[in-house]
Amino acid sequence: MAENPSPPFFVSTYSKLPESLFRVAEPKPVSAPKAVLLNDALAATIGISSAWLHSIEALHALAGQQSLPEIPRIAMAYAGHQFGNFVPSLGDGRAVLLGEVSGYDLHLKGSGRTAFSRGGDGRSTLSAMLREYIVSEAMAALGVPTTRSLAVIETGEEIPREKLERGAVLTRVAKSHVRVGTFQYLAARGEEAAMQALVDYESARNFPGAPQGPERFIWFLRQVISRQATLIAKWMCLGFIHGVMNTDNMQVAGETIDYGPCAFMDAFDPQKTFSSIDHTGRYAWDKQPVIALWNLTRLAEALLPLFASETDSAIILAEAELKNFMPQFESAFEKGMAAKLGLAEVKEGDADFIALTLQNMANAKADFTVFFSTLTEAVELESETKILQFFNNPNNAKQWIESWRNRLDNSSLNLMKNANPSFIPRNHRVEEALAAANIDNPKPLHRLLKVLSKPFEKHEGDEELALPPRPDEEVFQTFCGT
Ligand code: AMP
Ligand code: MG
């Protein structure tokens, strides 16, 4: 361990915004901090030295023990529609923004109570924070825009959930933590000047090229819509279900945020949900684009007064942008699915072929990931026999393979290798790793993280981590797991 490695340079630009947007909040000290996971690769990309990350100073800073340089630490204010119901004041109830390093927010999650904690204890379980680390890092390696995880520090304290659980603090790294709900918070309070300041702040950080003048507000909405359209398409092409797409969990810069009950599907079922509280299937796999549009409509509503002084004109402007979401999503989804099938471009008839493929997969309950990795292998080995297992009916299989083969060319294999991972964070493997970590066996966790860091490669000796669950291993439900 280096003696005195230089700490990262923290700044706090968010605390210079209008003060209703945050409350000063110090992370609360914990009894016995212990580093469980430290992400050297991520540290390097944001200019934090490995030596500092492994230092005693970092351990204390990232557990919330020790104050870093003299910048305000804050809990961010936001509102949100939770399962469709508007809550005007939510905010960081168990998280503190430590500051920004190299333009990224460093956020401690599970660091104690804040002004927004309401009845909660402000803490997080080791299991939930390890789960967020595993899944967010897997998403990054899969090429999906996402918040990342720099560290998981155990607190040494037990926290009461259904049973007593080990507590931990996660250091989340994000391009920003501004959410749809942040704008809703200001709109509900009628704070137009603050809303303008927030649009300008977020544009400066994450949306280069903003025009000058009042048209920058509608331009901002357009950018957010585009980023969400491509983000949701990427989720869907991997069988990812976010699980709790409340407006407070939609970050406007377009990174996947808030890893609670999210999960990757095994057997394909378009209506699949995992979350224990999603009784109506609101956030099912195939609902995600519609919900994203619903959330973006809430964003547009919040921003309306900035678009034009007359509400009617503002609505016309907003609607003209919102109507572009679905076509953009569909085009990104089709392009993504086409790549998975090895089709270099989307031609006429391909949208129908993609729909037919998904229909066949659903009928046969094909494993979403294995289906596509088997197609890649079929092209690589020039053998189609293994594909037959994914069809209920051999005639359908023959016809499908015939149409598919006709669309392949010499770019197909490369496209498919980059679009079809072998490894995803399968629920049963994640659960297995968490259970072991909770009895101080970190081996399954490290093994899983290793394959997930290179999900498109082959990992000799770890092939079983690519397999779907056996019936007795299947995980049916996930929890918001605080
Ligand atoms: P989430 O389901 O993680 O998006 O959280 C929804 C809201 O509940 C946010 O305002 C959180 O800050 C708050 N919250 C969740 N868990 C806790 C907790 N243990 N203590 C305090 N607030 C919490
Ligand atoms: Mg949240």
Coordinates of C-alpha atoms and ligand atoms in Angstrom, one line a residue:
M1 CA 0.0 0.0 0.0
A2 CA 1.4 3.3 -1.0
E3 CA 2.2 5.8 1.8
N4 CA 0.4 8.9 0.7
P5 CA -1.0 8.5 -2.8
S6 CA -2.4 11.7 -4.1
P7 CA -6.2 11.8 -3.8
P8 CA -8.4 12.6 -6.8
F9 CA -9.3 16.2 -7.4
F10 CA -12.9 16.6 -6.3
V11 CA -15.1 19.5 -7.3
S12 CA -18.8 20.2 -6.8
T13 CA -20.5 22.0 -9.6
Y14 CA -24.0 20.8 -8.7
S15 CA -23.9 22.7 -5.4
K16 CA -23.6 25.9 -7.4
L17 CA -27.1 25.4 -8.8
P18 CA -30.2 26.9 -7.2
E19 CA -30.3 25.7 -3.7
S20 CA -33.7 24.0 -3.8
L21 CA -32.0 21.3 -5.9
F22 CA -30.1 19.8 -3.0
R23 CA -29.6 19.6 0.7
V24 CA -26.2 19.5 2.3
A25 CA -25.6 16.0 3.7
E26 CA -22.6 14.4 5.2
P27 CA -22.2 10.6 4.9
K28 CA -22.6 9.0 8.3
P29 CA -19.5 7.2 9.7
V30 CA -19.6 3.4 10.0
S31 CA -18.0 1.1 12.5
A32 CA -15.6 -1.1 10.6
P33 CA -15.1 -0.3 6.9
K34 CA -13.7 -3.1 4.8
A35 CA -13.2 -3.0 1.0
V36 CA -15.0 -5.9 -0.7
L37 CA -14.6 -4.8 -4.3
L38 CA -12.4 -2.1 -5.8
N39 CA -12.6 -1.4 -9.6
D40 CA -9.1 -0.5 -10.8
A41 CA -10.1 -0.5 -14.5
L42 CA -12.8 2.1 -13.9
A43 CA -10.5 4.1 -11.6
A44 CA -8.0 4.4 -14.4
T45 CA -10.6 5.6 -16.9
I46 CA -11.7 8.5 -14.6
G47 CA -8.2 9.4 -13.6
I48 CA -8.1 8.0 -10.1
S49 CA -4.9 6.2 -9.2
S50 CA -5.0 2.6 -8.2
A51 CA -2.7 3.5 -5.3
W52 CA -5.2 5.9 -3.9
L53 CA -8.2 3.5 -4.5
H54 CA -6.4 0.9 -2.4
S55 CA -5.3 3.4 0.3
I56 CA -6.6 3.7 3.8
E57 CA -7.7 7.2 2.9
A58 CA -9.9 5.9 0.1
L59 CA -11.3 3.2 2.3
H60 CA -12.5 5.8 4.8
A61 CA -13.6 8.3 2.1
L62 CA -15.7 5.7 0.2
A63 CA -17.2 4.4 3.4
G64 CA -18.3 7.9 4.3
Q65 CA -15.9 8.1 7.2
Q66 CA -13.7 10.9 6.3
S67 CA -14.5 14.2 4.7
L68 CA -12.6 14.9 1.5
P69 CA -11.5 18.4 0.5
E70 CA -13.7 21.4 1.4
I71 CA -16.5 21.0 -1.0
P72 CA -20.2 20.6 0.0
R73 CA -21.5 17.0 0.0
I74 CA -25.1 16.9 -1.0
A75 CA -28.3 14.9 -1.3
M76 CA -30.0 15.7 -4.5
A77 CA -33.7 16.6 -4.6
Y78 CA -36.0 15.0 -7.1
A79 CA -39.6 14.0 -7.6
G80 CA -40.9 11.1 -9.5
H81 CA -43.8 9.0 -10.8
Q82 CA -43.5 5.7 -9.0
F83 CA -45.5 3.1 -10.8
G84 CA -47.5 5.9 -12.3
N85 CA -48.2 7.9 -9.1
F86 CA -46.6 11.3 -8.7
V87 CA -44.5 11.9 -5.6
P88 CA -43.5 15.5 -5.5
S89 CA -40.5 15.1 -3.1
L90 CA -38.3 12.0 -3.2
G91 CA -34.6 12.8 -3.3
D92 CA -31.5 10.9 -2.3
G93 CA -32.7 9.2 0.9
R94 CA -29.7 6.9 1.2
A95 CA -27.1 8.5 -1.1
V96 CA -24.7 11.4 -1.0
L97 CA -22.9 13.1 -3.9
L98 CA -19.3 13.2 -2.7
G99 CA -18.3 15.4 -5.6
E100 CA -17.2 15.2 -9.2
V101 CA -13.9 13.8 -10.5
S102 CA -12.9 14.2 -14.1
G103 CA -16.4 15.2 -15.0
Y104 CA -18.1 12.2 -13.3
D105 CA -20.2 12.2 -10.2
L106 CA -19.0 10.0 -7.4
H107 CA -22.0 9.1 -5.4
L108 CA -22.1 7.0 -2.2
K109 CA -25.1 4.8 -2.0
G110 CA -26.1 3.4 1.4
S111 CA -24.2 6.1 3.3
G112 CA -26.8 7.0 5.9
R113 CA -29.8 9.2 6.4
T114 CA -30.3 12.5 4.7
A115 CA -33.1 15.1 4.7
F116 CA -34.9 12.9 2.1
S117 CA -34.8 9.6 4.1
R118 CA -38.4 9.8 5.3
G119 CA -38.8 6.5 7.3
G120 CA -35.8 4.8 5.8
D121 CA -32.5 4.1 7.5
G122 CA -30.4 5.4 4.6
R123 CA -28.5 2.2 4.4
S124 CA -28.0 -0.6 1.8
T125 CA -27.3 -4.2 2.1
L126 CA -24.1 -5.9 1.0
S127 CA -26.1 -8.1 -1.3
A128 CA -27.9 -5.3 -3.0
M129 CA -24.7 -3.3 -3.5
L130 CA -22.8 -6.3 -4.8
R131 CA -25.7 -7.0 -7.2
E132 CA -25.5 -3.4 -8.5
Y133 CA -21.8 -3.7 -8.9
I134 CA -22.1 -7.0 -10.9
V135 CA -24.9 -5.9 -13.1
S136 CA -23.8 -2.4 -13.9
E137 CA -20.2 -3.5 -14.7
A138 CA -21.7 -6.3 -16.9
M139 CA -23.8 -3.7 -18.7
A140 CA -20.7 -1.5 -19.3
A141 CA -18.8 -4.5 -20.8
L142 CA -21.8 -5.3 -22.9
G143 CA -21.6 -1.9 -24.4
V144 CA -24.7 -0.4 -22.8
P145 CA -24.5 3.2 -21.4
T146 CA -24.7 2.8 -17.7
T147 CA -23.7 4.2 -14.3
R148 CA -20.7 2.3 -13.0
S149 CA -19.4 0.9 -9.8
L150 CA -16.1 2.0 -8.3
A151 CA -16.2 0.3 -5.0
V152 CA -18.2 -1.7 -2.5
I153 CA -17.1 -1.1 1.1
E154 CA -18.7 -3.2 3.8
T155 CA -19.7 -1.1 6.8
G156 CA -19.2 -3.7 9.5
E157 CA -22.8 -2.9 10.7
E158 CA -25.8 -5.1 10.4
I159 CA -29.0 -3.6 9.1
P160 CA -32.5 -4.8 9.7
R161 CA -34.4 -6.0 6.6
E162 CA -36.5 -9.1 6.5
K163 CA -33.6 -10.5 8.6
L164 CA -30.4 -8.8 9.8
E165 CA -28.2 -8.2 6.8
R166 CA -24.6 -7.0 6.3
G167 CA -24.5 -3.3 5.3
A168 CA -22.3 -1.8 2.6
V169 CA -21.7 1.4 0.7
L170 CA -21.4 1.5 -3.1
T171 CA -19.5 4.2 -4.9
R172 CA -21.6 4.9 -8.0
V173 CA -19.9 6.7 -10.9
A174 CA -22.2 8.5 -13.4
K175 CA -22.1 11.2 -16.0
S176 CA -24.7 12.9 -13.9
H177 CA -27.5 12.1 -11.5
V178 CA -30.0 14.5 -13.1
R179 CA -33.2 12.5 -13.7
V180 CA -36.6 13.1 -15.3
G181 CA -37.7 13.5 -11.7
T182 CA -35.3 16.3 -11.1
F183 CA -37.1 18.4 -13.6
Q184 CA -40.5 17.3 -12.3
Y185 CA -39.4 18.4 -8.8
L186 CA -38.8 22.0 -10.1
A187 CA -41.9 22.0 -12.2
A188 CA -44.1 21.0 -9.3
R189 CA -42.6 24.0 -7.3
G190 CA -43.0 26.4 -10.3
E191 CA -39.2 27.1 -10.3
E192 CA -38.7 28.0 -13.9
A193 CA -35.5 29.9 -13.5
A194 CA -34.0 26.9 -11.7
M195 CA -35.2 24.6 -14.5
Q196 CA -33.5 26.7 -17.1
A197 CA -30.3 26.6 -15.0
L198 CA -30.6 22.8 -14.8
V199 CA -31.1 22.4 -18.5
D200 CA -28.0 24.5 -19.2
Y201 CA -26.0 22.7 -16.5
E202 CA -26.9 19.3 -17.9
S203 CA -26.3 20.4 -21.5
A204 CA -22.9 21.7 -20.6
R205 CA -21.9 18.5 -19.0
N206 CA -23.5 15.9 -21.3
F207 CA -25.0 17.4 -24.4
P208 CA -22.3 19.2 -26.4
G209 CA -23.5 21.4 -29.3
A210 CA -26.5 23.1 -27.7
P211 CA -27.7 26.1 -29.6
Q212 CA -27.9 29.5 -28.0
G213 CA -31.2 31.1 -27.2
P214 CA -34.5 29.8 -26.2
E215 CA -34.6 27.0 -28.8
R216 CA -32.0 25.2 -26.6
F217 CA -34.8 23.9 -24.4
I218 CA -36.6 22.0 -27.1
W219 CA -33.2 20.9 -28.5
F220 CA -32.4 19.4 -25.1
L221 CA -35.7 17.4 -25.0
R222 CA -34.8 16.1 -28.5
Q223 CA -31.4 14.9 -27.3
V224 CA -32.8 13.2 -24.3
I225 CA -35.4 11.4 -26.4
S226 CA -32.7 10.2 -28.8
R227 CA -30.5 8.8 -26.1
Q228 CA -33.4 7.0 -24.4
A229 CA -34.5 5.5 -27.7
T230 CA -31.1 3.9 -28.3
L231 CA -30.7 3.0 -24.7
I232 CA -33.9 1.1 -24.5
A233 CA -33.2 -0.7 -27.8
K234 CA -29.8 -1.9 -26.3
W235 CA -31.6 -3.2 -23.2
M236 CA -34.1 -5.1 -25.3
C237 CA -31.5 -6.6 -27.6
L238 CA -29.9 -8.2 -24.5
G239 CA -33.1 -9.4 -22.9
F240 CA -32.6 -6.9 -20.1
I241 CA -35.5 -5.8 -17.9
H242 CA -34.9 -2.7 -15.8
G243 CA -37.8 -3.5 -13.6
V244 CA -38.5 -0.1 -12.0
M245 CA -38.6 2.6 -14.7
N246 CA -40.1 5.2 -12.5
T247 CA -39.3 8.8 -13.7
D248 CA -36.9 9.2 -10.7
N249 CA -35.0 6.3 -12.1
M250 CA -34.5 7.7 -15.7
Q251 CA -31.3 9.6 -16.0
V252 CA -31.5 12.2 -18.7
A253 CA -27.9 11.7 -20.0
G254 CA -29.0 8.3 -21.1
E255 CA -27.2 6.0 -18.8
T256 CA -29.0 3.0 -17.2
I257 CA -29.4 3.9 -13.6
D258 CA -30.9 2.3 -10.4
Y259 CA -30.1 -1.3 -10.3
G260 CA -32.7 -2.7 -8.1
P261 CA -35.0 -5.4 -9.3
C262 CA -33.5 -5.5 -12.8
A263 CA -32.7 -8.8 -14.4
F264 CA -31.7 -10.5 -17.7
M265 CA -34.2 -13.0 -19.0
D266 CA -33.3 -16.6 -19.5
A267 CA -36.2 -18.2 -21.5
F268 CA -37.7 -15.6 -23.8
D269 CA -41.1 -14.2 -22.8
P270 CA -41.9 -10.7 -24.1
Q271 CA -44.1 -10.1 -21.1
K272 CA -41.5 -11.1 -18.6
T273 CA -41.2 -9.3 -15.3
F274 CA -39.1 -10.2 -12.3
S275 CA -39.8 -7.4 -9.8
S276 CA -41.8 -8.6 -6.8
I277 CA -43.8 -5.4 -6.7
D278 CA -44.6 -5.2 -10.4
H279 CA -48.0 -6.9 -10.1
T280 CA -49.4 -5.5 -13.3
G281 CA -46.5 -6.0 -15.6
R282 CA -46.0 -2.3 -16.1
Y283 CA -42.3 -2.7 -16.6
A284 CA -42.3 -5.9 -18.5
W285 CA -39.6 -6.4 -21.3
D286 CA -41.9 -5.5 -24.1
K287 CA -43.4 -2.5 -22.3
Q288 CA -40.1 -0.7 -21.9
P289 CA -40.4 1.5 -25.0
V290 CA -43.9 2.6 -24.2
I291 CA -42.9 3.4 -20.6
A292 CA -39.8 5.3 -21.7
L293 CA -42.1 7.4 -23.9
W294 CA -44.5 7.9 -21.0
N295 CA -41.6 9.1 -18.9
L296 CA -40.3 11.4 -21.6
T297 CA -43.8 12.9 -21.9
R298 CA -43.6 13.7 -18.2
L299 CA -40.2 15.4 -18.9
A300 CA -41.7 17.4 -21.8
E301 CA -44.6 18.5 -19.5
A302 CA -42.2 19.7 -16.9
L303 CA -40.2 21.6 -19.4
L304 CA -43.3 23.1 -21.2
P305 CA -43.0 26.6 -19.9
L306 CA -39.5 26.9 -21.3
F307 CA -40.6 26.0 -24.8
A308 CA -42.9 28.9 -25.4
S309 CA -44.9 31.4 -23.4
E310 CA -48.2 30.1 -24.8
T311 CA -49.0 26.6 -23.5
D312 CA -50.7 25.6 -26.7
S313 CA -47.6 26.4 -28.8
A314 CA -45.4 24.7 -26.2
I315 CA -47.4 21.5 -26.5
I316 CA -47.2 21.5 -30.3
L317 CA -43.5 21.8 -30.1
A318 CA -43.2 19.1 -27.5
E319 CA -45.5 16.7 -29.4
A320 CA -43.4 17.2 -32.5
E321 CA -40.4 15.8 -30.6
L322 CA -42.1 13.1 -28.7
K323 CA -43.6 11.6 -31.9
N324 CA -40.0 10.8 -33.0
F325 CA -39.3 8.5 -30.1
M326 CA -41.0 5.4 -31.4
P327 CA -39.5 5.5 -34.9
Q328 CA -36.1 6.1 -33.4
F329 CA -36.5 3.2 -30.9
E330 CA -37.8 0.9 -33.6
S331 CA -35.0 1.7 -36.0
A332 CA -32.3 1.2 -33.2
F333 CA -34.0 -2.0 -32.1
E334 CA -34.2 -3.4 -35.7
K335 CA -30.6 -2.5 -36.3
G336 CA -29.6 -4.2 -33.1
M337 CA -31.6 -7.3 -33.8
A338 CA -30.4 -7.4 -37.4
A339 CA -26.7 -7.4 -36.1
K340 CA -27.6 -10.2 -33.7
L341 CA -28.9 -12.2 -36.7
G342 CA -25.8 -11.3 -38.8
L343 CA -27.7 -8.9 -41.2
A344 CA -25.4 -6.1 -42.2
E345 CA -28.3 -3.7 -43.0
V346 CA -32.0 -3.7 -42.4
K347 CA -33.7 -4.3 -45.7
E348 CA -37.4 -4.5 -46.6
G349 CA -38.9 -7.5 -45.0
D350 CA -36.3 -7.7 -42.2
A351 CA -38.6 -6.1 -39.6
D352 CA -41.1 -9.0 -40.3
F353 CA -38.3 -11.5 -40.1
I354 CA -37.1 -10.2 -36.7
A355 CA -40.7 -10.3 -35.4
L356 CA -41.1 -13.9 -36.7
T357 CA -37.8 -14.8 -35.0
L358 CA -39.0 -13.4 -31.7
Q359 CA -42.3 -15.1 -32.1
N360 CA -40.6 -18.5 -32.7
M361 CA -38.3 -17.9 -29.7
A362 CA -41.3 -17.1 -27.5
N363 CA -43.2 -20.2 -28.7
A364 CA -40.2 -22.4 -28.0
K365 CA -39.3 -20.6 -24.7
A366 CA -35.8 -20.3 -26.2
D367 CA -33.1 -19.0 -23.9
F368 CA -32.6 -15.4 -25.2
T369 CA -28.8 -15.3 -24.9
V370 CA -28.1 -18.9 -25.9
F371 CA -30.3 -18.7 -29.0
F372 CA -28.2 -15.9 -30.4
S373 CA -24.8 -17.3 -29.3
T374 CA -25.9 -20.6 -30.9
L375 CA -26.6 -18.7 -34.2
T376 CA -23.1 -17.2 -34.0
E377 CA -21.6 -20.6 -33.4
A378 CA -23.6 -22.0 -36.3
V379 CA -22.1 -19.4 -38.7
E380 CA -18.6 -19.9 -37.2
L381 CA -18.7 -23.7 -37.5
E382 CA -20.8 -23.8 -40.6
S383 CA -23.3 -26.2 -39.0
E384 CA -26.9 -25.5 -38.3
T385 CA -27.9 -28.6 -36.4
K386 CA -27.8 -27.0 -33.0
I387 CA -30.4 -24.4 -34.1
L388 CA -33.1 -27.0 -34.4
Q389 CA -33.6 -27.3 -30.7
F390 CA -35.0 -23.7 -30.6
F391 CA -38.1 -24.5 -32.7
N392 CA -41.1 -26.5 -31.6
N393 CA -41.8 -27.6 -35.2
P394 CA -39.1 -28.9 -37.6
N395 CA -40.8 -27.4 -40.6
N396 CA -40.8 -24.0 -39.0
A397 CA -37.1 -24.5 -38.2
K398 CA -36.3 -25.5 -41.8
Q399 CA -38.1 -22.5 -43.2
W400 CA -36.6 -20.1 -40.7
I401 CA -33.1 -21.3 -41.3
E402 CA -33.6 -21.1 -45.1
S403 CA -34.7 -17.4 -44.9
W404 CA -31.9 -16.6 -42.4
R405 CA -29.2 -18.2 -44.5
N406 CA -30.3 -16.2 -47.5
R407 CA -29.6 -13.0 -45.7
L408 CA -26.1 -13.8 -44.5
D409 CA -22.9 -12.5 -46.1
N410 CA -19.2 -12.4 -45.2
S411 CA -19.7 -9.6 -42.7
S412 CA -22.2 -11.7 -40.7
L413 CA -19.9 -13.6 -38.3
N414 CA -18.1 -10.5 -37.2
L415 CA -21.3 -8.6 -36.6
M416 CA -22.8 -11.5 -34.6
K417 CA -19.6 -12.0 -32.5
N418 CA -19.9 -8.3 -31.4
A419 CA -23.6 -8.4 -30.8
N420 CA -24.2 -11.8 -29.1
P421 CA -22.6 -12.2 -25.7
S422 CA -22.0 -15.7 -24.3
F423 CA -22.1 -14.3 -20.7
I424 CA -24.7 -12.2 -19.0
P425 CA -25.3 -11.9 -15.3
R426 CA -27.8 -14.7 -15.0
N427 CA -29.9 -14.4 -11.9
H428 CA -29.0 -17.8 -10.5
R429 CA -25.3 -17.1 -10.9
V430 CA -25.7 -13.7 -9.3
E431 CA -27.6 -15.2 -6.4
E432 CA -25.0 -17.9 -6.0
A433 CA -22.2 -15.3 -5.9
L434 CA -24.1 -13.1 -3.4
A435 CA -24.8 -16.0 -1.1
A436 CA -21.2 -17.1 -1.1
A437 CA -20.0 -13.5 -0.5
N438 CA -22.3 -13.3 2.5
I439 CA -20.4 -16.2 4.1
D440 CA -17.0 -14.7 3.2
N441 CA -16.4 -16.8 0.2
P442 CA -15.5 -14.3 -2.6
K443 CA -14.5 -16.9 -5.2
P444 CA -17.8 -17.2 -7.1
L445 CA -18.1 -13.4 -7.2
H446 CA -14.7 -12.9 -8.7
R447 CA -15.2 -15.7 -11.1
L448 CA -18.4 -14.2 -12.3
L449 CA -17.0 -10.7 -12.6
K450 CA -14.1 -12.0 -14.6
V451 CA -16.3 -13.6 -17.3
L452 CA -18.7 -10.6 -17.3
S453 CA -15.8 -8.2 -17.9
K454 CA -15.3 -9.9 -21.3
P455 CA -18.8 -11.2 -22.1
F456 CA -18.2 -11.7 -25.9
E457 CA -15.2 -13.9 -25.4
K458 CA -14.8 -17.6 -24.6
H459 CA -13.7 -18.4 -21.1
E460 CA -12.2 -21.8 -20.9
G461 CA -13.2 -23.7 -17.7
D462 CA -16.0 -21.2 -17.0
E463 CA -18.4 -22.3 -19.7
E464 CA -21.0 -23.3 -17.2
L465 CA -21.5 -19.7 -16.3
A466 CA -23.0 -19.2 -19.7
L467 CA -25.7 -21.8 -19.2
P468 CA -29.3 -21.1 -18.4
P469 CA -30.5 -22.3 -15.0
R470 CA -31.7 -25.8 -14.5
P471 CA -35.4 -25.8 -13.4
D472 CA -34.4 -26.0 -9.7
E473 CA -31.9 -23.1 -10.1
E474 CA -34.4 -20.7 -11.7
V475 CA -34.9 -17.3 -10.0
F476 CA -38.5 -16.1 -10.4
Q477 CA -38.4 -12.8 -8.5
T478 CA -36.2 -9.9 -7.8
F479 CA -36.5 -7.3 -5.1
C480 CA -36.0 -3.5 -4.9
G481 CA -33.5 -4.8 -2.3
T482 CA -32.6 -1.7 -0.3
Ligands
AMP1 P1 -35.4 3.5 -5.4 O1 -36.4 2.4 -5.3 O2 -34.0 3.0 -5.1 O3 -35.4 4.2 -6.7 O4 -35.7 4.5 -4.3 C1 -36.8 5.3 -4.2 C2 -36.7 6.3 -3.2 O5 -36.7 5.8 -1.9 C3 -35.5 7.3 -3.3 O6 -35.9 8.5 -2.9 C4 -34.6 6.6 -2.3 O7 -33.6 7.6 -1.9 C5 -35.5 6.2 -1.2 N1 -34.9 5.1 -0.4 C6 -34.8 3.8 -0.8 N2 -34.2 3.1 0.2 C7 -34.0 3.9 1.2 C8 -33.4 3.7 2.6 N3 -33.0 2.5 3.0 N4 -33.4 4.8 3.4 C9 -33.9 6.0 2.9 N5 -34.4 6.2 1.7 C10 -34.4 5.2 0.9
MG2 MG -34.1 5.5 -7.5

